[in-house]
Amino acid sequence: MPKVTVTRRVHFNAAHRLHSPQLSDEENARTFGPCSNPNYHGHNYELEISVRGEVDPVTGFVADLGEVKRIAEELVVAVLDHKNLNLDVGAFADLNPTTENIVVVIWQMLEGRLPGRLVKLVLWETPRNSVEYRGK
Ligand code: NI
């Protein structure tokens, strides 16, 4: 059967501050610019979740995208939406919430519920900046 990749897009907004304890205040300011401001700032994140598999001969679907949406809402959006990533989300207690680190954390949230099917995540932090992760 042909293998096809299908993608569901979900949205959340969240606040964060980029800061590395291994850098001085001056180095943090130089590295992260206004993203290092102590009082946090927000982003409207867009997450694209791609699932790959064979097209089911009965339904013609690779995956029920409604199910992918429900899994994403339960495991990702409910945890991250309208949160301060640094303060409210345990995964970022000691991890700088860059887009790169956020996409890896989201992969860890989702992969157990989409075993062997999750193939790619793309996380947009702004309409112009995105990161992509394929699980390794
Ligand atoms: Ni930011």
PDB file of C-alpha atoms and ligand atoms in Angstrom:
ATOM      1  CA  MET A   1       0.000   0.000   0.000  1.00  0.00           C
ATOM      2  CA  PRO A   2       1.230   3.522  -0.653  1.00  0.00           C
ATOM      3  CA  LYS A   3       2.582   5.420   2.324  1.00  0.00           C
ATOM      4  CA  VAL A   4       1.389   8.977   2.757  1.00  0.00           C
ATOM      5  CA  THR A   5       2.225  11.699   5.309  1.00  0.00           C
ATOM      6  CA  VAL A   6      -0.674  13.704   6.748  1.00  0.00           C
ATOM      7  CA  THR A   7      -0.348  16.827   8.866  1.00  0.00           C
ATOM      8  CA  ARG A   8      -2.512  18.448  11.520  1.00  0.00           C
ATOM      9  CA  ARG A   9      -1.840  22.014  12.643  1.00  0.00           C
ATOM     10  CA  VAL A  10      -2.583  23.122  16.204  1.00  0.00           C
ATOM     11  CA  HIS A  11      -2.128  26.433  17.967  1.00  0.00           C
ATOM     12  CA  PHE A  12      -1.108  27.530  21.432  1.00  0.00           C
ATOM     13  CA  ASN A  13       0.222  30.694  22.966  1.00  0.00           C
ATOM     14  CA  ALA A  14       2.720  30.852  25.741  1.00  0.00           C
ATOM     15  CA  ALA A  15       5.175  33.124  27.482  1.00  0.00           C
ATOM     16  CA  HIS A  16       8.843  32.489  27.986  1.00  0.00           C
ATOM     17  CA  ARG A  17      12.197  34.015  28.694  1.00  0.00           C
ATOM     18  CA  LEU A  18      15.410  32.798  27.081  1.00  0.00           C
ATOM     19  CA  HIS A  19      18.161  32.607  29.635  1.00  0.00           C
ATOM     20  CA  SER A  20      21.116  30.331  30.232  1.00  0.00           C
ATOM     21  CA  PRO A  21      22.490  30.042  33.768  1.00  0.00           C
ATOM     22  CA  GLN A  22      25.848  29.138  32.202  1.00  0.00           C
ATOM     23  CA  LEU A  23      26.109  32.640  30.722  1.00  0.00           C
ATOM     24  CA  SER A  24      26.607  35.967  32.487  1.00  0.00           C
ATOM     25  CA  ASP A  25      23.821  38.565  32.422  1.00  0.00           C
ATOM     26  CA  GLU A  26      25.760  40.430  29.747  1.00  0.00           C
ATOM     27  CA  GLU A  27      26.241  37.290  27.643  1.00  0.00           C
ATOM     28  CA  ASN A  28      22.556  36.402  28.022  1.00  0.00           C
ATOM     29  CA  ALA A  29      21.570  39.879  26.854  1.00  0.00           C
ATOM     30  CA  ARG A  30      23.966  39.649  23.900  1.00  0.00           C
ATOM     31  CA  THR A  31      22.890  36.111  22.928  1.00  0.00           C
ATOM     32  CA  PHE A  32      19.135  36.366  23.378  1.00  0.00           C
ATOM     33  CA  GLY A  33      18.503  40.110  23.004  1.00  0.00           C
ATOM     34  CA  PRO A  34      15.022  41.213  24.122  1.00  0.00           C
ATOM     35  CA  CYS A  35      14.022  37.523  24.434  1.00  0.00           C
ATOM     36  CA  SER A  36      16.149  37.548  27.603  1.00  0.00           C
ATOM     37  CA  ASN A  37      14.138  40.329  29.277  1.00  0.00           C
ATOM     38  CA  PRO A  38      13.424  39.189  32.844  1.00  0.00           C
ATOM     39  CA  ASN A  39       9.684  39.838  32.713  1.00  0.00           C
ATOM     40  CA  TYR A  40       8.920  37.380  29.891  1.00  0.00           C
ATOM     41  CA  HIS A  41       7.149  37.846  26.539  1.00  0.00           C
ATOM     42  CA  GLY A  42       4.667  35.831  24.537  1.00  0.00           C
ATOM     43  CA  HIS A  43       4.424  34.009  21.233  1.00  0.00           C
ATOM     44  CA  ASN A  44       1.609  32.589  19.147  1.00  0.00           C
ATOM     45  CA  TYR A  45       2.990  29.154  18.395  1.00  0.00           C
ATOM     46  CA  GLU A  46       1.808  27.019  15.501  1.00  0.00           C
ATOM     47  CA  LEU A  47       2.629  23.318  15.625  1.00  0.00           C
ATOM     48  CA  GLU A  48       2.426  21.014  12.612  1.00  0.00           C
ATOM     49  CA  ILE A  49       2.167  17.332  13.515  1.00  0.00           C
ATOM     50  CA  SER A  50       2.919  14.906  10.691  1.00  0.00           C
ATOM     51  CA  VAL A  51       1.907  11.257  10.825  1.00  0.00           C
ATOM     52  CA  ARG A  52       2.918   8.735   8.158  1.00  0.00           C
ATOM     53  CA  GLY A  53       1.502   5.368   7.244  1.00  0.00           C
ATOM     54  CA  GLU A  54      -0.174   3.206   4.677  1.00  0.00           C
ATOM     55  CA  VAL A  55      -3.480   4.353   3.248  1.00  0.00           C
ATOM     56  CA  ASP A  56      -6.192   2.169   4.805  1.00  0.00           C
ATOM     57  CA  PRO A  57      -7.991   0.381   1.955  1.00  0.00           C
ATOM     58  CA  VAL A  58     -11.375   0.705   3.650  1.00  0.00           C
ATOM     59  CA  THR A  59     -11.321   4.338   4.869  1.00  0.00           C
ATOM     60  CA  GLY A  60      -8.779   5.779   2.446  1.00  0.00           C
ATOM     61  CA  PHE A  61      -7.162   7.458   5.450  1.00  0.00           C
ATOM     62  CA  VAL A  62      -3.660   7.198   6.894  1.00  0.00           C
ATOM     63  CA  ALA A  63      -4.842   8.480  10.258  1.00  0.00           C
ATOM     64  CA  ASP A  64      -7.971   9.949  11.725  1.00  0.00           C
ATOM     65  CA  LEU A  65      -6.878  13.591  11.920  1.00  0.00           C
ATOM     66  CA  GLY A  66      -9.610  14.176  14.496  1.00  0.00           C
ATOM     67  CA  GLU A  67      -7.817  11.648  16.694  1.00  0.00           C
ATOM     68  CA  VAL A  68      -4.459  13.371  16.094  1.00  0.00           C
ATOM     69  CA  LYS A  69      -6.123  16.647  17.061  1.00  0.00           C
ATOM     70  CA  ARG A  70      -7.545  15.153  20.269  1.00  0.00           C
ATOM     71  CA  ILE A  71      -4.156  13.680  21.227  1.00  0.00           C
ATOM     72  CA  ALA A  72      -2.451  17.029  20.549  1.00  0.00           C
ATOM     73  CA  GLU A  73      -5.059  18.955  22.544  1.00  0.00           C
ATOM     74  CA  GLU A  74      -4.761  16.575  25.489  1.00  0.00           C
ATOM     75  CA  LEU A  75      -0.981  16.091  25.602  1.00  0.00           C
ATOM     76  CA  VAL A  76       0.378  19.382  24.244  1.00  0.00           C
ATOM     77  CA  VAL A  77      -2.129  22.237  24.119  1.00  0.00           C
ATOM     78  CA  ALA A  78      -3.590  21.526  27.579  1.00  0.00           C
ATOM     79  CA  VAL A  79      -0.055  21.580  29.030  1.00  0.00           C
ATOM     80  CA  LEU A  80       1.425  24.582  27.182  1.00  0.00           C
ATOM     81  CA  ASP A  81      -1.407  26.918  26.151  1.00  0.00           C
ATOM     82  CA  HIS A  82      -1.613  30.186  28.108  1.00  0.00           C
ATOM     83  CA  LYS A  83       1.295  29.080  30.290  1.00  0.00           C
ATOM     84  CA  ASN A  84       4.571  30.618  31.264  1.00  0.00           C
ATOM     85  CA  LEU A  85       6.907  27.922  29.959  1.00  0.00           C
ATOM     86  CA  ASN A  86       9.733  28.765  32.383  1.00  0.00           C
ATOM     87  CA  LEU A  87       7.531  28.846  35.490  1.00  0.00           C
ATOM     88  CA  ASP A  88       4.552  26.586  34.762  1.00  0.00           C
ATOM     89  CA  VAL A  89       5.946  23.684  32.738  1.00  0.00           C
ATOM     90  CA  GLY A  90       8.240  21.285  34.587  1.00  0.00           C
ATOM     91  CA  ALA A  91      10.139  20.272  31.448  1.00  0.00           C
ATOM     92  CA  PHE A  92      11.557  23.809  31.261  1.00  0.00           C
ATOM     93  CA  ALA A  93      12.479  24.211  34.913  1.00  0.00           C
ATOM     94  CA  ASP A  94      16.119  23.585  33.938  1.00  0.00           C
ATOM     95  CA  LEU A  95      15.852  23.776  30.152  1.00  0.00           C
ATOM     96  CA  ASN A  96      15.976  27.011  28.166  1.00  0.00           C
ATOM     97  CA  PRO A  97      12.613  27.220  26.316  1.00  0.00           C
ATOM     98  CA  THR A  98      14.016  27.949  22.874  1.00  0.00           C
ATOM     99  CA  THR A  99      11.924  26.801  19.931  1.00  0.00           C
ATOM    100  CA  GLU A 100      14.471  23.999  19.424  1.00  0.00           C
ATOM    101  CA  ASN A 101      14.037  22.713  22.982  1.00  0.00           C
ATOM    102  CA  ILE A 102      10.257  23.138  22.903  1.00  0.00           C
ATOM    103  CA  VAL A 103       9.881  21.008  19.764  1.00  0.00           C
ATOM    104  CA  VAL A 104      11.931  18.187  21.328  1.00  0.00           C
ATOM    105  CA  VAL A 105       9.809  18.296  24.508  1.00  0.00           C
ATOM    106  CA  ILE A 106       6.627  18.185  22.398  1.00  0.00           C
ATOM    107  CA  TRP A 107       7.966  15.137  20.543  1.00  0.00           C
ATOM    108  CA  GLN A 108       8.476  13.383  23.880  1.00  0.00           C
ATOM    109  CA  MET A 109       4.888  14.272  24.859  1.00  0.00           C
ATOM    110  CA  LEU A 110       3.415  12.831  21.647  1.00  0.00           C
ATOM    111  CA  GLU A 111       5.523   9.874  20.546  1.00  0.00           C
ATOM    112  CA  GLY A 112       4.098   7.382  23.051  1.00  0.00           C
ATOM    113  CA  ARG A 113       0.574   7.943  21.721  1.00  0.00           C
ATOM    114  CA  LEU A 114       1.564   7.867  18.048  1.00  0.00           C
ATOM    115  CA  PRO A 115       4.126   5.034  18.060  1.00  0.00           C
ATOM    116  CA  GLY A 116       5.870   4.505  14.757  1.00  0.00           C
ATOM    117  CA  ARG A 117       3.502   6.986  13.111  1.00  0.00           C
ATOM    118  CA  LEU A 118       4.830  10.360  14.257  1.00  0.00           C
ATOM    119  CA  VAL A 119       7.429  11.351  11.662  1.00  0.00           C
ATOM    120  CA  LYS A 120       7.850  15.124  11.853  1.00  0.00           C
ATOM    121  CA  LEU A 121       7.032  18.155  13.953  1.00  0.00           C
ATOM    122  CA  VAL A 122       7.387  21.723  12.753  1.00  0.00           C
ATOM    123  CA  LEU A 123       7.054  24.435  15.389  1.00  0.00           C
ATOM    124  CA  TRP A 124       6.550  28.028  14.277  1.00  0.00           C
ATOM    125  CA  GLU A 125       7.449  30.641  16.881  1.00  0.00           C
ATOM    126  CA  THR A 126       6.710  33.538  14.542  1.00  0.00           C
ATOM    127  CA  PRO A 127       5.360  33.504  10.973  1.00  0.00           C
ATOM    128  CA  ARG A 128       8.979  33.737   9.851  1.00  0.00           C
ATOM    129  CA  ASN A 129      10.832  31.390  12.248  1.00  0.00           C
ATOM    130  CA  SER A 130      10.292  27.664  12.503  1.00  0.00           C
ATOM    131  CA  VAL A 131      12.169  24.567  13.639  1.00  0.00           C
ATOM    132  CA  GLU A 132      11.720  20.999  12.505  1.00  0.00           C
ATOM    133  CA  TYR A 133      12.305  17.762  14.430  1.00  0.00           C
ATOM    134  CA  ARG A 134      12.097  14.169  13.249  1.00  0.00           C
ATOM    135  CA  GLY A 135      12.802  12.413  16.527  1.00  0.00           C
ATOM    136  CA  LYS A 136      16.580  12.112  16.306  1.00  0.00           C
TER     137      LYS A 136
HETATM  138 NI    NI B   1      10.692  34.544  22.501  1.00  0.00          NI
END
